[in-house]
Short mmCIF file of C-alpha atoms in Angstrom, two decimals:
data_model
loop_
_atom_site.label_atom_id
_atom_site.label_comp_id
_atom_site.label_asym_id
_atom_site.label_seq_id
_atom_site.Cartn_x
_atom_site.Cartn_y
_atom_site.Cartn_z
CA UNK A 1 0.00 0.00 0.00
CA UNK A 2 2.77 2.45 0.95
CA UNK A 3 4.88 1.68 -2.12
CA UNK A 4 1.84 1.94 -4.40
CA UNK A 5 0.80 5.35 -3.03
CA UNK A 6 4.33 6.74 -3.40
CA UNK A 7 4.65 5.34 -6.93
CA UNK A 8 1.40 6.98 -8.05
CA UNK A 9 2.46 10.39 -6.73
CA UNK A 10 5.90 10.13 -8.36
CA UNK A 11 4.34 9.13 -11.69
CA UNK A 12 2.10 12.20 -11.58
CA UNK A 13 5.16 14.36 -11.07
CA UNK A 14 7.19 12.68 -13.78
CA UNK A 15 4.59 13.13 -16.53
CA UNK A 16 4.09 16.81 -15.72
CA UNK A 17 0.71 16.70 -13.97
CA UNK A 18 2.00 18.29 -10.77
CA UNK A 19 2.41 22.01 -10.11
CA UNK A 20 5.82 22.79 -11.69
CA UNK A 21 6.77 25.07 -8.79
CA UNK A 22 6.25 22.47 -6.09
CA UNK A 23 8.47 19.50 -5.16
CA UNK A 24 8.12 16.30 -7.22
CA UNK A 25 6.27 14.69 -4.32
CA UNK A 26 5.57 15.29 -0.64
CA UNK A 27 4.65 12.58 1.85
CA UNK A 28 4.10 11.94 5.53
CA UNK A 29 5.03 8.39 6.58
CA UNK A 30 3.28 7.38 9.81
CA UNK A 31 3.76 4.24 11.84
CA UNK A 32 5.72 2.57 14.63
CA UNK A 33 9.49 2.28 14.58
CA UNK A 34 11.12 -0.51 12.59
CA UNK A 35 8.45 -0.96 9.89
CA UNK A 36 10.43 0.37 6.92
CA UNK A 37 9.74 4.10 6.69
CA UNK A 38 13.40 5.08 6.32
CA UNK A 39 14.17 2.05 4.14
CA UNK A 40 11.46 3.13 1.70
CA UNK A 41 13.11 6.56 1.50
CA UNK A 42 16.43 4.92 0.60
CA UNK A 43 14.74 2.73 -2.00
CA UNK A 44 12.97 5.80 -3.39
CA UNK A 45 16.27 7.68 -3.72
CA UNK A 46 17.83 4.75 -5.56
CA UNK A 47 14.82 4.17 -7.83
CA UNK A 48 14.23 7.81 -8.80
CA UNK A 49 17.71 9.32 -8.63
CA UNK A 50 19.84 6.21 -9.21
CA UNK A 51 21.69 6.34 -5.90
CA UNK A 52 20.73 5.40 -2.34
CA UNK A 53 23.00 8.23 -1.18
CA UNK A 54 20.77 10.78 -2.95
CA UNK A 55 18.97 11.18 0.36
CA UNK A 56 19.32 14.14 2.71
CA UNK A 57 18.35 13.21 6.26
CA UNK A 58 17.39 15.92 8.73
CA UNK A 59 16.83 14.79 12.34
CA UNK A 60 14.06 17.07 13.61
CA UNK A 61 14.89 16.38 17.26
CA UNK A 62 17.79 18.80 16.68
CA UNK A 63 15.30 21.58 15.87
CA UNK A 64 13.06 21.45 18.92
CA UNK A 65 14.18 24.89 20.13
CA UNK A 66 13.28 28.15 18.41
CA UNK A 67 16.88 29.36 18.14
CA UNK A 68 17.88 26.22 16.21
CA UNK A 69 15.35 26.80 13.43
CA UNK A 70 17.55 29.33 11.65
CA UNK A 71 20.26 26.67 11.21
CA UNK A 72 18.18 25.12 8.42
CA UNK A 73 18.69 28.18 6.20
CA UNK A 74 21.91 29.47 7.82
CA UNK A 75 22.87 31.76 10.68
CA UNK A 76 22.26 35.51 10.19
CA UNK A 77 25.23 37.75 9.21
CA UNK A 78 27.58 38.31 12.14
CA UNK A 79 26.59 35.10 13.92
CA UNK A 80 28.67 31.94 14.32
CA UNK A 81 28.21 29.60 11.36
CA UNK A 82 27.17 32.26 8.84
CA UNK A 83 29.87 31.19 6.36
CA UNK A 84 28.80 27.54 6.52
CA UNK A 85 25.34 28.11 5.04
CA UNK A 86 22.13 26.36 6.05
CA UNK A 87 22.10 22.72 7.13
CA UNK A 88 19.18 22.15 4.75
CA UNK A 89 19.59 24.77 2.04
CA UNK A 90 23.31 24.13 1.51
CA UNK A 91 22.77 20.38 1.08
CA UNK A 92 19.94 20.91 -1.40
CA UNK A 93 21.91 23.56 -3.28
CA UNK A 94 24.74 21.04 -3.75
CA UNK A 95 22.43 18.07 -4.39
CA UNK A 96 19.20 19.41 -5.99
CA UNK A 97 18.00 15.97 -7.14
CA UNK A 98 17.40 14.16 -3.87
CA UNK A 99 14.95 12.72 -1.37
CA UNK A 100 14.78 14.94 1.72
CA UNK A 101 13.85 13.01 4.85
CA UNK A 102 12.61 15.05 7.82
CA UNK A 103 12.80 12.39 10.53
CA UNK A 104 10.36 12.55 13.48
CA UNK A 105 8.72 15.71 12.21
CA UNK A 106 6.45 16.01 15.26
CA UNK A 107 9.48 17.01 17.38
CA UNK A 108 10.23 20.14 15.34
CA UNK A 109 9.59 23.64 16.70
CA UNK A 110 6.47 25.31 15.19
CA UNK A 111 8.69 27.82 13.35
CA UNK A 112 10.12 24.95 11.29
CA UNK A 113 6.68 24.41 9.76
CA UNK A 114 6.67 27.94 8.36
CA UNK A 115 9.77 27.00 6.35
CA UNK A 116 8.20 23.70 5.30
CA UNK A 117 5.05 25.49 4.14
CA UNK A 118 7.18 27.66 1.88
CA UNK A 119 8.96 24.60 0.45
CA UNK A 120 5.70 22.71 -0.13
CA UNK A 121 3.87 25.69 -1.67
CA UNK A 122 6.56 27.59 -3.59
CA UNK A 123 9.26 24.95 -3.97
CA UNK A 124 12.03 27.25 -2.78
CA UNK A 125 13.76 28.83 0.22
CA UNK A 126 16.06 31.83 0.51
CA UNK A 127 19.13 31.14 2.64
CA UNK A 128 20.98 33.54 4.93
CA UNK A 129 23.23 34.60 2.03
CA UNK A 130 20.22 35.70 -0.01
CA UNK A 131 20.50 32.78 -2.44
CA UNK A 132 17.27 31.18 -3.65
CA UNK A 133 17.45 27.39 -3.29
CA UNK A 134 15.14 25.41 -5.57
CA UNK A 135 13.28 22.37 -4.21
CA UNK A 136 11.19 21.53 -7.29
CA UNK A 137 13.34 18.49 -8.18
CA UNK A 138 13.28 17.06 -4.66
CA UNK A 139 10.98 14.53 -3.01
CA UNK A 140 9.94 15.57 0.50
CA UNK A 141 9.30 12.84 3.08
CA UNK A 142 8.38 13.46 6.71
CA UNK A 143 8.24 10.55 9.16
CA UNK A 144 6.41 10.39 12.45
CA UNK A 145 5.67 7.88 15.20
CA UNK A 146 2.46 9.69 16.21
CA UNK A 147 -0.10 7.30 17.66
CA UNK A 148 2.29 4.34 17.67
CA UNK A 149 2.53 4.26 21.48
CA UNK A 150 -1.25 4.15 21.90
CA UNK A 151 -1.57 1.39 19.31
CA UNK A 152 1.09 -0.72 21.01
CA UNK A 153 -0.62 -0.32 24.39
CA UNK A 154 -3.94 -1.38 22.86
CA UNK A 155 -2.37 -4.57 21.52
CA UNK A 156 -0.72 -5.33 24.86
CA UNK A 157 -4.11 -4.98 26.56
CA UNK A 158 -5.68 -7.42 24.11
CA UNK A 159 -7.54 -5.08 21.77
CA UNK A 160 -6.05 -6.57 18.59
CA UNK A 161 -8.80 -8.33 16.63
CA UNK A 162 -6.63 -11.15 15.26
CA UNK A 163 -5.76 -12.43 11.80
CA UNK A 164 -9.33 -12.83 10.57
CA UNK A 165 -10.05 -9.16 11.10
CA UNK A 166 -6.84 -7.84 9.54
CA UNK A 167 -8.61 -5.31 7.33
CA UNK A 168 -10.70 -3.98 10.23
CA UNK A 169 -7.56 -3.78 12.36
CA UNK A 170 -5.71 -1.76 9.71
CA UNK A 171 -8.64 0.63 9.26
CA UNK A 172 -8.77 1.18 13.02
CA UNK A 173 -5.01 1.81 13.15
CA UNK A 174 -5.23 4.31 10.30
CA UNK A 175 -8.15 6.10 11.94
CA UNK A 176 -6.30 6.36 15.27
CA UNK A 177 -3.10 7.64 13.69
CA UNK A 178 -4.88 10.14 11.42
CA UNK A 179 -6.83 11.51 14.37
CA UNK A 180 -3.58 12.07 16.26
CA UNK A 181 -2.04 13.69 13.18
CA UNK A 182 -4.85 16.23 12.84
CA UNK A 183 -4.51 17.19 16.49
CA UNK A 184 -0.77 17.81 16.08
CA UNK A 185 -0.41 19.59 12.72
CA UNK A 186 -2.18 22.63 11.29
CA UNK A 187 -4.71 22.05 8.46
CA UNK A 188 -2.85 24.34 6.04
CA UNK A 189 0.25 22.17 6.49
CA UNK A 190 -1.55 18.85 5.97
CA UNK A 191 -3.40 20.20 2.91
CA UNK A 192 -0.10 20.74 1.11
CA UNK A 193 0.99 17.10 1.47
CA UNK A 194 0.47 14.84 -1.56
CA UNK A 195 -0.02 11.61 0.37
CA UNK A 196 -0.29 10.65 4.05
CA UNK A 197 0.72 6.99 4.33
CA UNK A 198 0.23 4.77 7.38
CA UNK A 199 2.70 1.88 7.78
CA UNK A 200 1.33 -1.17 9.58
CA UNK A 201 3.12 -3.56 11.90
CA UNK A 202 5.15 -6.16 10.02
CA UNK A 203 3.80 -9.70 10.01
CA UNK A 204 5.85 -12.89 10.24
CA UNK A 205 6.12 -13.45 6.48
CA UNK A 206 7.37 -9.90 5.93
CA UNK A 207 9.98 -10.34 8.67
CA UNK A 208 11.18 -13.55 6.97
CA UNK A 209 11.51 -11.70 3.65
CA UNK A 210 13.56 -8.98 5.34
CA UNK A 211 15.74 -11.61 7.04
CA UNK A 212 16.23 -13.30 3.67
CA UNK A 213 17.25 -10.02 2.05
CA UNK A 214 19.72 -9.22 4.83
CA UNK A 215 21.23 -12.70 4.64
CA UNK A 216 21.65 -12.32 0.89
CA UNK A 217 23.41 -8.99 1.40
CA UNK A 218 25.95 -10.70 3.66
CA UNK A 219 26.25 -13.56 1.14
CA UNK A 220 27.02 -11.08 -1.65
CA UNK A 221 29.74 -9.42 0.43
CA UNK A 222 31.38 -12.69 1.41
CA UNK A 223 31.18 -13.94 -2.18
CA UNK A 224 33.69 -11.23 -3.00
CA UNK A 225 36.12 -13.14 -0.76
CA UNK A 226 35.60 -16.34 -2.75
CA UNK A 227 33.25 -17.96 -0.23
CA UNK A 228 29.70 -19.12 -1.00
CA UNK A 229 27.16 -18.86 1.81
CA UNK A 230 24.03 -21.06 1.63
CA UNK A 231 21.20 -20.85 4.17
CA UNK A 232 18.76 -23.60 5.11
CA UNK A 233 15.18 -22.49 5.72
CA UNK A 234 15.78 -23.21 9.41
CA UNK A 235 18.49 -20.53 9.54
CA UNK A 236 16.16 -17.88 8.11
CA UNK A 237 13.43 -18.96 10.57
CA UNK A 238 15.82 -18.52 13.49
CA UNK A 239 17.07 -15.12 12.31
CA UNK A 240 13.47 -13.94 11.83
CA UNK A 241 12.37 -15.23 15.26
CA UNK A 242 15.33 -13.78 17.13
CA UNK A 243 15.30 -10.49 15.21
CA UNK A 244 11.68 -9.43 15.58
CA UNK A 245 10.49 -7.29 18.45
CA UNK A 246 6.88 -6.02 18.83
CA UNK A 247 8.16 -2.61 19.98
CA UNK A 248 11.16 -2.10 17.68
CA UNK A 249 9.87 -3.99 14.63
CA UNK A 250 12.62 -5.28 12.34
CA UNK A 251 15.40 -3.12 13.80
CA UNK A 252 16.90 -5.94 15.95
CA UNK A 253 17.37 -8.08 12.81
CA UNK A 254 20.60 -6.28 11.96
CA UNK A 255 22.03 -7.04 15.41
CA UNK A 256 21.07 -10.72 15.10
CA UNK A 257 22.70 -10.95 11.65
CA UNK A 258 25.83 -9.33 13.06
CA UNK A 259 26.11 -11.40 16.24
CA UNK A 260 24.96 -14.82 15.01
CA UNK A 261 26.18 -14.73 11.41
CA UNK A 262 28.90 -12.16 10.71
CA UNK A 263 30.78 -12.60 14.01
CA UNK A 264 30.71 -16.40 13.74
CA UNK A 265 31.92 -16.39 10.13
CA UNK A 266 34.73 -13.92 10.84
CA UNK A 267 35.97 -16.10 13.73
CA UNK A 268 36.04 -19.20 11.52
CA UNK A 269 37.81 -17.32 8.73
CA UNK A 270 40.53 -16.26 11.16
CA UNK A 271 40.80 -19.85 12.44
CA UNK A 272 41.11 -21.10 8.86
CA UNK A 273 38.09 -23.42 8.95
CA UNK A 274 36.38 -21.21 6.35
CA UNK A 275 38.57 -20.06 3.47
CA UNK A 276 38.40 -18.97 -0.17
CA UNK A 277 36.84 -21.66 -2.36
CA UNK A 278 34.58 -22.94 0.43
CA UNK A 279 30.82 -23.32 0.27
CA UNK A 280 29.35 -22.90 3.74
CA UNK A 281 25.93 -24.27 4.66
CA UNK A 282 24.21 -22.35 7.45
CA UNK A 283 21.47 -24.06 9.45
CA UNK A 284 19.78 -23.70 12.83
CA UNK A 285 20.21 -26.00 15.79
CA UNK A 286 18.23 -24.90 18.80
CA UNK A 287 18.84 -21.18 19.29
CA UNK A 288 22.16 -21.16 17.42
CA UNK A 289 23.31 -21.03 13.83
CA UNK A 290 25.62 -23.84 12.75
CA UNK A 291 28.11 -23.75 9.88
CA UNK A 292 29.06 -26.72 7.72
CA UNK A 293 31.82 -26.36 5.14
CA UNK A 294 30.84 -28.49 2.15
CA UNK A 295 33.63 -27.59 -0.28
CA UNK A 296 33.07 -26.11 -3.74
CA UNK A 297 29.61 -25.48 -5.10
CA UNK A 298 27.25 -23.03 -6.73
CA UNK A 299 26.11 -19.74 -5.23
CA UNK A 300 23.38 -20.13 -2.65
CA UNK A 301 20.73 -17.62 -1.60
CA UNK A 302 18.40 -18.01 1.34
CA UNK A 303 15.25 -17.56 -0.74
CA UNK A 304 16.18 -20.47 -3.01
CA UNK A 305 16.87 -22.99 -0.23
CA UNK A 306 14.32 -25.78 0.16
CA UNK A 307 12.85 -26.60 3.54
CA UNK A 308 13.77 -30.32 3.53
CA UNK A 309 12.03 -30.93 6.85
CA UNK A 310 8.76 -29.53 5.48
CA UNK A 311 9.05 -31.74 2.38
CA UNK A 312 9.66 -34.83 4.52
CA UNK A 313 6.54 -34.05 6.56
CA UNK A 314 4.52 -34.04 3.34
#
């Protein structure tokens, strides 16, 4: 749903149906932590601008105080930092084709929203040096965790309706989050946003797909060292189970990959039990990953590995 909504808005901009003065697209991503809001921004930067690094990230917790607001466009003449330019305007001036991520927008001082209104309406800002910085080729994304705490508490207290009522659950989540959003932000600000997108909690299958993707990323890196890494389905199951947290979403997955996979492989490489030319089978035994060196072989990816145990049960 999130990807589809973003894609539609970007297509409108690309074919010339948007206001030519305004940014290519503007979005608010809502939802709990660890559900992929920032990852979608990175994917958007790579898909639209050809580079994941074409993303400018602004942490709005640094702009909670009124006196910090001016740092976005640069300090006034005579003040410290005047020569450095604005922390937002200077980055956009140097990289005009980019995704601009305003992270945790609800933490920003109200004065920040006056600048955002100007960007969203006119597609430009004037910095402290008097230079007009153009935002019409940028994609504006604002993320927020508004309402996430209430939703998590509701689930802990047993208000979740279960798998059979997934659609009803999602509608209720969206309604709760949107209500919180309207209480927090001014109508004139929300009216200038192209799409407001609510991210839902990740389910088990989505977590397994993320675990598979992260495993494959490690496999690609280690392939450059002449070592093939092959995962059994049991290994992906373990990584997914250990790496999911109802509060932090998929964020712990990276730590699990690092501690159970990368650390273990690096130790074995230093010992010499895994070396160039090896094919290493990774499987789960209890709560641990096990590694079996099986000699030469073809490249293995987690998504292509058969679940032999499941086949035997059939």
